[in-house]
Amino acid sequence: MQRTPLIAANWKMNGSAALAEQMTATLAGLPLDKVSVVVCPPATLLARFSNKGGFALGGQTLSHESSGAYTGEISAELLQEAGASYVIVGHSERRTLNFESDALVAAKLTQAVAAGLTPILCVGESLQQRRQEKTQQVIAQQLDAVYASQPELLLKSVIAYEPIWAIGTGESATPQQAQATHAFIRQHLAQYDAQAAETVKLLYGGSVNADNCAALFQQADIDGALVGGASLKPAEFAQICLAVTKGAKE
Ligand code: PEP
């Protein structure tokens, strides 16, 4: 199954208008015809990107409501108006620091799809859960919370496997560990829609950098990456975008 790779940058609460310009200039010089690239900066910077780099923009979260008295929140439509076509949903930092439940994550993802945004749903286990051999159980629950009642959303989603112990730690999952979990995710999703499970893009996230990305991208079920720290360095991020187009699988 040939899936067009996707590389997504998660700037978190970092970056600047100057970095937006630098990233645009760097990516504009790359042949990006064989890879989709999306940059998710802080929402205030979305409109600071000129539309010239051959890449898409995304939000880092969104409201579960479409409008109203929700101070500080941003709706899917507002993100879209600011230039986003993707949005990260259920990042572990939001699940942990902002107490986002599986039910809230599901409501947010529903809002995103309804507004025409492509959600990047993040799932992943903590170190303790991995040690207790609960990785598959945790991920199945995170997936079921979204897709059990609305399997049709799968076709419109991207899923990022982000083991919490690998995010921002410098300790990436090994390609074998990541592949094993990606294969599990695809197999689990097949119960909802076998065809969608084959076409859905599965990104790996967690300390991806220019040095470790090629081995990850060689894995059959890894279709790209969600990149945090390394996405703040345009030259390194560019290397990751190019690496995924080399050595096509299958
Ligand atoms: C992330 O926050 O989504 C992430 C993968 O971060 P890092 O690449 O820095 O581990």
PDB file of C-alpha atoms and ligand atoms in Angstrom:
ATOM      1  CA  MET A   1       0.000   0.000   0.000  1.00  0.00           C
ATOM      2  CA  GLN A   2       1.501   3.288  -1.101  1.00  0.00           C
ATOM      3  CA  ARG A   3       0.707   6.151   1.269  1.00  0.00           C
ATOM      4  CA  THR A   4       2.056   9.638   0.563  1.00  0.00           C
ATOM      5  CA  PRO A   5       4.297  10.445   3.523  1.00  0.00           C
ATOM      6  CA  LEU A   6       3.521  13.329   5.824  1.00  0.00           C
ATOM      7  CA  ILE A   7       5.868  15.278   8.074  1.00  0.00           C
ATOM      8  CA  ALA A   8       4.297  17.563  10.663  1.00  0.00           C
ATOM      9  CA  ALA A   9       6.058  20.175  12.785  1.00  0.00           C
ATOM     10  CA  ASN A  10       4.737  20.867  16.275  1.00  0.00           C
ATOM     11  CA  TRP A  11       6.258  24.119  17.463  1.00  0.00           C
ATOM     12  CA  LYS A  12       4.396  23.984  20.786  1.00  0.00           C
ATOM     13  CA  MET A  13       4.708  27.368  22.576  1.00  0.00           C
ATOM     14  CA  ASN A  14       7.852  28.286  20.651  1.00  0.00           C
ATOM     15  CA  GLY A  15       8.787  30.146  17.519  1.00  0.00           C
ATOM     16  CA  SER A  16       8.371  33.683  16.262  1.00  0.00           C
ATOM     17  CA  ALA A  17       7.345  35.594  13.175  1.00  0.00           C
ATOM     18  CA  ALA A  18      11.022  35.564  12.175  1.00  0.00           C
ATOM     19  CA  LEU A  19      11.140  31.755  12.431  1.00  0.00           C
ATOM     20  CA  ALA A  20       7.959  31.550  10.339  1.00  0.00           C
ATOM     21  CA  GLU A  21       9.745  33.468   7.588  1.00  0.00           C
ATOM     22  CA  GLN A  22      12.883  31.365   7.914  1.00  0.00           C
ATOM     23  CA  MET A  23      10.919  28.111   7.747  1.00  0.00           C
ATOM     24  CA  THR A  24       8.961  29.307   4.715  1.00  0.00           C
ATOM     25  CA  ALA A  25      12.151  30.267   2.899  1.00  0.00           C
ATOM     26  CA  THR A  26      13.831  26.950   3.759  1.00  0.00           C
ATOM     27  CA  LEU A  27      10.913  24.766   2.699  1.00  0.00           C
ATOM     28  CA  ALA A  28      10.287  26.808  -0.451  1.00  0.00           C
ATOM     29  CA  GLY A  29      13.663  25.659  -1.733  1.00  0.00           C
ATOM     30  CA  LEU A  30      12.890  21.943  -1.373  1.00  0.00           C
ATOM     31  CA  PRO A  31      11.348  19.464  -3.814  1.00  0.00           C
ATOM     32  CA  LEU A  32       8.260  18.604  -1.777  1.00  0.00           C
ATOM     33  CA  ASP A  33       6.300  16.822  -4.477  1.00  0.00           C
ATOM     34  CA  LYS A  34       6.626  13.385  -2.831  1.00  0.00           C
ATOM     35  CA  VAL A  35       5.849  14.427   0.734  1.00  0.00           C
ATOM     36  CA  SER A  36       3.138  16.450   2.442  1.00  0.00           C
ATOM     37  CA  VAL A  37       4.500  18.892   5.005  1.00  0.00           C
ATOM     38  CA  VAL A  38       2.493  20.698   7.650  1.00  0.00           C
ATOM     39  CA  VAL A  39       3.746  23.250  10.161  1.00  0.00           C
ATOM     40  CA  CYS A  40       1.737  23.732  13.365  1.00  0.00           C
ATOM     41  CA  PRO A  41       2.951  26.966  14.986  1.00  0.00           C
ATOM     42  CA  PRO A  42       1.275  28.783  17.880  1.00  0.00           C
ATOM     43  CA  ALA A  43      -2.089  29.992  16.533  1.00  0.00           C
ATOM     44  CA  THR A  44      -1.013  33.639  16.695  1.00  0.00           C
ATOM     45  CA  LEU A  45       1.635  32.923  14.069  1.00  0.00           C
ATOM     46  CA  LEU A  46      -0.582  31.167  11.533  1.00  0.00           C
ATOM     47  CA  ALA A  47      -1.355  34.350   9.678  1.00  0.00           C
ATOM     48  CA  ARG A  48       2.323  35.306   9.678  1.00  0.00           C
ATOM     49  CA  PHE A  49       3.171  32.572   7.207  1.00  0.00           C
ATOM     50  CA  SER A  50       3.065  33.666   3.619  1.00  0.00           C
ATOM     51  CA  ASN A  51       1.541  31.030   1.400  1.00  0.00           C
ATOM     52  CA  LYS A  52       4.696  30.369  -0.566  1.00  0.00           C
ATOM     53  CA  GLY A  53       6.502  27.402   0.902  1.00  0.00           C
ATOM     54  CA  GLY A  54       4.577  24.518  -0.664  1.00  0.00           C
ATOM     55  CA  PHE A  55       3.466  23.288   2.758  1.00  0.00           C
ATOM     56  CA  ALA A  56       0.281  23.343   4.817  1.00  0.00           C
ATOM     57  CA  LEU A  57      -0.414  24.883   8.207  1.00  0.00           C
ATOM     58  CA  GLY A  58      -2.074  23.393  11.245  1.00  0.00           C
ATOM     59  CA  GLY A  59      -3.302  24.307  14.713  1.00  0.00           C
ATOM     60  CA  GLN A  60      -2.036  22.598  17.863  1.00  0.00           C
ATOM     61  CA  THR A  61      -5.465  22.190  19.434  1.00  0.00           C
ATOM     62  CA  LEU A  62      -9.019  23.463  18.967  1.00  0.00           C
ATOM     63  CA  SER A  63     -12.217  23.926  20.899  1.00  0.00           C
ATOM     64  CA  HIS A  64     -14.780  21.149  21.145  1.00  0.00           C
ATOM     65  CA  GLU A  65     -17.433  23.797  20.421  1.00  0.00           C
ATOM     66  CA  SER A  66     -17.986  25.698  17.194  1.00  0.00           C
ATOM     67  CA  SER A  67     -18.439  29.176  18.763  1.00  0.00           C
ATOM     68  CA  GLY A  68     -19.639  30.940  21.883  1.00  0.00           C
ATOM     69  CA  ALA A  69     -18.558  32.014  25.350  1.00  0.00           C
ATOM     70  CA  TYR A  70     -15.332  30.021  25.587  1.00  0.00           C
ATOM     71  CA  THR A  71     -12.716  32.568  26.541  1.00  0.00           C
ATOM     72  CA  GLY A  72      -9.287  31.752  25.213  1.00  0.00           C
ATOM     73  CA  GLU A  73     -10.453  28.937  22.955  1.00  0.00           C
ATOM     74  CA  ILE A  74     -10.100  28.739  19.181  1.00  0.00           C
ATOM     75  CA  SER A  75     -12.691  27.070  16.970  1.00  0.00           C
ATOM     76  CA  ALA A  76     -11.984  24.906  13.957  1.00  0.00           C
ATOM     77  CA  GLU A  77     -13.409  27.585  11.690  1.00  0.00           C
ATOM     78  CA  LEU A  78     -11.188  30.292  13.174  1.00  0.00           C
ATOM     79  CA  LEU A  79      -8.150  28.097  12.637  1.00  0.00           C
ATOM     80  CA  GLN A  80      -9.207  27.535   9.084  1.00  0.00           C
ATOM     81  CA  GLU A  81      -9.737  31.254   8.496  1.00  0.00           C
ATOM     82  CA  ALA A  82      -6.207  31.857   9.803  1.00  0.00           C
ATOM     83  CA  GLY A  83      -4.812  29.470   7.198  1.00  0.00           C
ATOM     84  CA  ALA A  84      -4.835  26.040   8.865  1.00  0.00           C
ATOM     85  CA  SER A  85      -5.929  22.889   7.093  1.00  0.00           C
ATOM     86  CA  TYR A  86      -4.752  20.473   9.806  1.00  0.00           C
ATOM     87  CA  VAL A  87      -5.011  20.423  13.585  1.00  0.00           C
ATOM     88  CA  ILE A  88      -3.268  18.326  16.237  1.00  0.00           C
ATOM     89  CA  VAL A  89      -5.815  16.720  18.579  1.00  0.00           C
ATOM     90  CA  GLY A  90      -5.135  14.987  21.882  1.00  0.00           C
ATOM     91  CA  HIS A  91      -1.416  15.709  22.180  1.00  0.00           C
ATOM     92  CA  SER A  92      -0.172  14.112  25.394  1.00  0.00           C
ATOM     93  CA  GLU A  93       0.821  17.514  26.777  1.00  0.00           C
ATOM     94  CA  ARG A  94      -2.801  18.606  26.472  1.00  0.00           C
ATOM     95  CA  ARG A  95      -4.131  15.329  27.838  1.00  0.00           C
ATOM     96  CA  THR A  96      -1.838  15.708  30.859  1.00  0.00           C
ATOM     97  CA  LEU A  97      -1.461  19.443  31.481  1.00  0.00           C
ATOM     98  CA  ASN A  98      -4.948  20.491  30.373  1.00  0.00           C
ATOM     99  CA  PHE A  99      -6.722  17.374  31.626  1.00  0.00           C
ATOM    100  CA  GLU A 100      -8.191  16.557  28.226  1.00  0.00           C
ATOM    101  CA  SER A 101     -10.200  13.350  28.504  1.00  0.00           C
ATOM    102  CA  ASP A 102     -10.739  10.806  25.752  1.00  0.00           C
ATOM    103  CA  ALA A 103     -14.324  12.094  25.431  1.00  0.00           C
ATOM    104  CA  LEU A 104     -13.145  15.691  24.972  1.00  0.00           C
ATOM    105  CA  VAL A 105     -10.541  14.601  22.441  1.00  0.00           C
ATOM    106  CA  ALA A 106     -13.278  12.797  20.501  1.00  0.00           C
ATOM    107  CA  ALA A 107     -15.490  15.912  20.529  1.00  0.00           C
ATOM    108  CA  LYS A 108     -12.591  18.047  19.296  1.00  0.00           C
ATOM    109  CA  LEU A 109     -11.798  15.646  16.502  1.00  0.00           C
ATOM    110  CA  THR A 110     -15.449  15.662  15.449  1.00  0.00           C
ATOM    111  CA  GLN A 111     -15.400  19.470  15.314  1.00  0.00           C
ATOM    112  CA  ALA A 112     -12.220  19.456  13.252  1.00  0.00           C
ATOM    113  CA  VAL A 113     -13.597  17.104  10.622  1.00  0.00           C
ATOM    114  CA  ALA A 114     -16.936  18.931  10.488  1.00  0.00           C
ATOM    115  CA  ALA A 115     -15.078  22.144   9.630  1.00  0.00           C
ATOM    116  CA  GLY A 116     -12.948  20.461   6.968  1.00  0.00           C
ATOM    117  CA  LEU A 117      -9.704  20.336   8.956  1.00  0.00           C
ATOM    118  CA  THR A 118      -7.638  17.149   8.928  1.00  0.00           C
ATOM    119  CA  PRO A 119      -7.088  16.081  12.546  1.00  0.00           C
ATOM    120  CA  ILE A 120      -3.765  14.571  13.608  1.00  0.00           C
ATOM    121  CA  LEU A 121      -4.884  12.399  16.518  1.00  0.00           C
ATOM    122  CA  CYS A 122      -2.104  11.709  19.023  1.00  0.00           C
ATOM    123  CA  VAL A 123      -2.092   8.465  20.987  1.00  0.00           C
ATOM    124  CA  GLY A 124       0.581   6.924  23.152  1.00  0.00           C
ATOM    125  CA  GLU A 125       1.484   5.332  26.448  1.00  0.00           C
ATOM    126  CA  SER A 126       3.463   6.526  29.451  1.00  0.00           C
ATOM    127  CA  LEU A 127       6.673   4.825  30.559  1.00  0.00           C
ATOM    128  CA  GLN A 128       4.840   3.208  33.450  1.00  0.00           C
ATOM    129  CA  GLN A 129       2.161   1.854  31.143  1.00  0.00           C
ATOM    130  CA  ARG A 130       4.821   0.450  28.813  1.00  0.00           C
ATOM    131  CA  ARG A 131       6.598  -1.208  31.726  1.00  0.00           C
ATOM    132  CA  GLN A 132       3.293  -2.722  32.799  1.00  0.00           C
ATOM    133  CA  GLU A 133       2.854  -3.998  29.237  1.00  0.00           C
ATOM    134  CA  LYS A 134      -0.282  -1.910  28.808  1.00  0.00           C
ATOM    135  CA  THR A 135       0.782  -0.121  25.614  1.00  0.00           C
ATOM    136  CA  GLN A 136      -1.751  -1.807  23.349  1.00  0.00           C
ATOM    137  CA  GLN A 137      -4.552  -1.549  25.878  1.00  0.00           C
ATOM    138  CA  VAL A 138      -3.991   2.202  26.364  1.00  0.00           C
ATOM    139  CA  ILE A 139      -3.797   2.912  22.664  1.00  0.00           C
ATOM    140  CA  ALA A 140      -6.848   0.786  21.865  1.00  0.00           C
ATOM    141  CA  GLN A 141      -8.825   2.789  24.416  1.00  0.00           C
ATOM    142  CA  GLN A 142      -7.655   6.113  22.952  1.00  0.00           C
ATOM    143  CA  LEU A 143      -8.599   4.985  19.450  1.00  0.00           C
ATOM    144  CA  ASP A 144     -11.924   3.463  20.464  1.00  0.00           C
ATOM    145  CA  ALA A 145     -12.942   6.668  22.252  1.00  0.00           C
ATOM    146  CA  VAL A 146     -12.875   8.432  18.902  1.00  0.00           C
ATOM    147  CA  TYR A 147     -13.692   5.856  16.259  1.00  0.00           C
ATOM    148  CA  ALA A 148     -15.982   3.286  17.913  1.00  0.00           C
ATOM    149  CA  SER A 149     -19.019   5.535  17.589  1.00  0.00           C
ATOM    150  CA  GLN A 150     -17.875   7.422  14.472  1.00  0.00           C
ATOM    151  CA  PRO A 151     -15.808   5.039  12.302  1.00  0.00           C
ATOM    152  CA  GLU A 152     -16.366   7.280   9.287  1.00  0.00           C
ATOM    153  CA  LEU A 153     -13.960   9.820  10.829  1.00  0.00           C
ATOM    154  CA  LEU A 154     -11.052   7.453  10.293  1.00  0.00           C
ATOM    155  CA  LEU A 155     -10.887   8.124   6.572  1.00  0.00           C
ATOM    156  CA  LYS A 156     -10.455  11.837   7.307  1.00  0.00           C
ATOM    157  CA  SER A 157      -7.817  11.440  10.033  1.00  0.00           C
ATOM    158  CA  VAL A 158      -4.084  11.171  10.447  1.00  0.00           C
ATOM    159  CA  ILE A 159      -2.895   9.307  13.559  1.00  0.00           C
ATOM    160  CA  ALA A 160       0.355   9.981  15.388  1.00  0.00           C
ATOM    161  CA  TYR A 161       1.815   7.375  17.719  1.00  0.00           C
ATOM    162  CA  GLU A 162       3.711   9.354  20.332  1.00  0.00           C
ATOM    163  CA  PRO A 163       5.015   7.335  23.280  1.00  0.00           C
ATOM    164  CA  ILE A 164       5.035   9.865  26.109  1.00  0.00           C
ATOM    165  CA  TRP A 165       8.419   8.630  27.334  1.00  0.00           C
ATOM    166  CA  ALA A 166       9.950   9.571  23.973  1.00  0.00           C
ATOM    167  CA  ILE A 167       8.554  13.102  23.656  1.00  0.00           C
ATOM    168  CA  GLY A 168      11.176  15.761  24.227  1.00  0.00           C
ATOM    169  CA  THR A 169      13.471  13.310  26.000  1.00  0.00           C
ATOM    170  CA  GLY A 170      15.995  12.635  23.248  1.00  0.00           C
ATOM    171  CA  GLU A 171      15.137   8.947  23.619  1.00  0.00           C
ATOM    172  CA  SER A 172      13.217   7.907  20.522  1.00  0.00           C
ATOM    173  CA  ALA A 173      11.447   4.574  20.319  1.00  0.00           C
ATOM    174  CA  THR A 174      13.518   2.147  18.300  1.00  0.00           C
ATOM    175  CA  PRO A 175      12.280   1.576  14.740  1.00  0.00           C
ATOM    176  CA  GLN A 176      11.211  -1.933  15.824  1.00  0.00           C
ATOM    177  CA  GLN A 177       9.279  -0.662  18.838  1.00  0.00           C
ATOM    178  CA  ALA A 178       7.548   2.006  16.749  1.00  0.00           C
ATOM    179  CA  GLN A 179       6.757  -0.415  13.908  1.00  0.00           C
ATOM    180  CA  ALA A 180       5.263  -2.952  16.314  1.00  0.00           C
ATOM    181  CA  THR A 181       2.880  -0.373  17.733  1.00  0.00           C
ATOM    182  CA  HIS A 182       2.025   1.069  14.315  1.00  0.00           C
ATOM    183  CA  ALA A 183       1.184  -2.429  13.070  1.00  0.00           C
ATOM    184  CA  PHE A 184      -1.021  -2.914  16.123  1.00  0.00           C
ATOM    185  CA  ILE A 185      -2.798   0.413  15.464  1.00  0.00           C
ATOM    186  CA  ARG A 186      -3.497  -0.489  11.833  1.00  0.00           C
ATOM    187  CA  GLN A 187      -4.748  -3.919  12.807  1.00  0.00           C
ATOM    188  CA  HIS A 188      -6.954  -2.493  15.556  1.00  0.00           C
ATOM    189  CA  LEU A 189      -8.445   0.111  13.215  1.00  0.00           C
ATOM    190  CA  ALA A 190      -9.299  -2.551  10.631  1.00  0.00           C
ATOM    191  CA  GLN A 191     -12.231  -3.635  12.791  1.00  0.00           C
ATOM    192  CA  TYR A 192     -13.851  -0.282  12.003  1.00  0.00           C
ATOM    193  CA  ASP A 193     -13.015  -0.024   8.337  1.00  0.00           C
ATOM    194  CA  ALA A 194     -10.440  -2.326   6.765  1.00  0.00           C
ATOM    195  CA  GLN A 195      -9.844  -0.074   3.771  1.00  0.00           C
ATOM    196  CA  ALA A 196      -9.503   3.103   5.837  1.00  0.00           C
ATOM    197  CA  ALA A 197      -7.075   1.291   8.141  1.00  0.00           C
ATOM    198  CA  GLU A 198      -4.852   0.607   5.136  1.00  0.00           C
ATOM    199  CA  THR A 199      -4.967   4.176   3.811  1.00  0.00           C
ATOM    200  CA  VAL A 200      -4.751   6.132   7.078  1.00  0.00           C
ATOM    201  CA  LYS A 201      -1.352   7.766   7.618  1.00  0.00           C
ATOM    202  CA  LEU A 202       0.393   6.714  10.806  1.00  0.00           C
ATOM    203  CA  LEU A 203       3.055   9.155  11.981  1.00  0.00           C
ATOM    204  CA  TYR A 204       5.639   8.403  14.630  1.00  0.00           C
ATOM    205  CA  GLY A 205       6.467  11.167  17.118  1.00  0.00           C
ATOM    206  CA  GLY A 206       8.995  11.289  19.937  1.00  0.00           C
ATOM    207  CA  SER A 207      12.505  12.729  19.632  1.00  0.00           C
ATOM    208  CA  VAL A 208      12.655  12.360  15.848  1.00  0.00           C
ATOM    209  CA  ASN A 209      15.689  14.094  14.411  1.00  0.00           C
ATOM    210  CA  ALA A 210      17.790  14.151  11.252  1.00  0.00           C
ATOM    211  CA  ASP A 211      19.947  11.291  12.518  1.00  0.00           C
ATOM    212  CA  ASN A 212      17.315   8.780  13.563  1.00  0.00           C
ATOM    213  CA  CYS A 213      14.522   9.490  11.071  1.00  0.00           C
ATOM    214  CA  ALA A 214      15.703   7.391   8.113  1.00  0.00           C
ATOM    215  CA  ALA A 215      15.593   4.106  10.054  1.00  0.00           C
ATOM    216  CA  LEU A 216      12.119   4.934  11.334  1.00  0.00           C
ATOM    217  CA  PHE A 217      10.874   5.791   7.837  1.00  0.00           C
ATOM    218  CA  GLN A 218      12.057   2.419   6.556  1.00  0.00           C
ATOM    219  CA  GLN A 219       9.400   0.671   8.633  1.00  0.00           C
ATOM    220  CA  ALA A 220       6.393  -0.595   6.709  1.00  0.00           C
ATOM    221  CA  ASP A 221       3.729   1.122   8.815  1.00  0.00           C
ATOM    222  CA  ILE A 222       5.498   4.414   9.555  1.00  0.00           C
ATOM    223  CA  ASP A 223       4.235   6.996   7.076  1.00  0.00           C
ATOM    224  CA  GLY A 224       6.010  10.043   8.428  1.00  0.00           C
ATOM    225  CA  ALA A 225       6.635  11.905  11.653  1.00  0.00           C
ATOM    226  CA  LEU A 226       5.283  14.446  14.071  1.00  0.00           C
ATOM    227  CA  VAL A 227       8.352  16.448  15.024  1.00  0.00           C
ATOM    228  CA  GLY A 228       8.683  18.715  18.051  1.00  0.00           C
ATOM    229  CA  GLY A 229      12.119  20.036  19.014  1.00  0.00           C
ATOM    230  CA  ALA A 230      13.826  19.379  15.687  1.00  0.00           C
ATOM    231  CA  SER A 231      11.090  21.278  13.837  1.00  0.00           C
ATOM    232  CA  LEU A 232      12.324  24.525  15.370  1.00  0.00           C
ATOM    233  CA  LYS A 233      15.508  24.222  13.307  1.00  0.00           C
ATOM    234  CA  PRO A 234      14.452  24.765   9.675  1.00  0.00           C
ATOM    235  CA  ALA A 235      17.558  23.114   8.187  1.00  0.00           C
ATOM    236  CA  GLU A 236      17.142  19.957  10.296  1.00  0.00           C
ATOM    237  CA  PHE A 237      13.402  19.860   9.673  1.00  0.00           C
ATOM    238  CA  ALA A 238      14.117  20.120   5.935  1.00  0.00           C
ATOM    239  CA  GLN A 239      16.459  17.122   6.197  1.00  0.00           C
ATOM    240  CA  ILE A 240      13.686  15.098   7.853  1.00  0.00           C
ATOM    241  CA  CYS A 241      11.224  16.096   5.105  1.00  0.00           C
ATOM    242  CA  LEU A 242      13.668  14.962   2.437  1.00  0.00           C
ATOM    243  CA  ALA A 243      14.623  11.736   4.228  1.00  0.00           C
ATOM    244  CA  VAL A 244      11.061  10.454   4.121  1.00  0.00           C
ATOM    245  CA  THR A 245      11.011  10.699   0.318  1.00  0.00           C
ATOM    246  CA  LYS A 246      14.166   8.625  -0.067  1.00  0.00           C
ATOM    247  CA  GLY A 247      14.222   4.840  -0.215  1.00  0.00           C
ATOM    248  CA  ALA A 248      10.540   4.324  -1.006  1.00  0.00           C
ATOM    249  CA  LYS A 249       9.113   1.292   0.764  1.00  0.00           C
ATOM    250  CA  GLU A 250       7.566  -1.816  -0.834  1.00  0.00           C
TER     251      GLU A 250
HETATM  252  C1  PEP B   1       5.814  16.341  20.052  1.00  0.00           C
HETATM  253  O1  PEP B   1       5.703  17.135  20.955  1.00  0.00           O
HETATM  254  O2  PEP B   1       4.837  16.051  19.347  1.00  0.00           O
HETATM  255  C2  PEP B   1       7.126  15.733  19.833  1.00  0.00           C
HETATM  256  C3  PEP B   1       7.188  14.632  19.136  1.00  0.00           C
HETATM  257  O3  PEP B   1       8.203  16.363  20.406  1.00  0.00           O
HETATM  258  P1  PEP B   1       9.754  15.948  20.239  1.00  0.00           P
HETATM  259  O4  PEP B   1      10.003  15.701  18.783  1.00  0.00           O
HETATM  260  O5  PEP B   1      10.503  17.146  20.746  1.00  0.00           O
HETATM  261  O6  PEP B   1       9.962  14.733  21.043  1.00  0.00           O
END
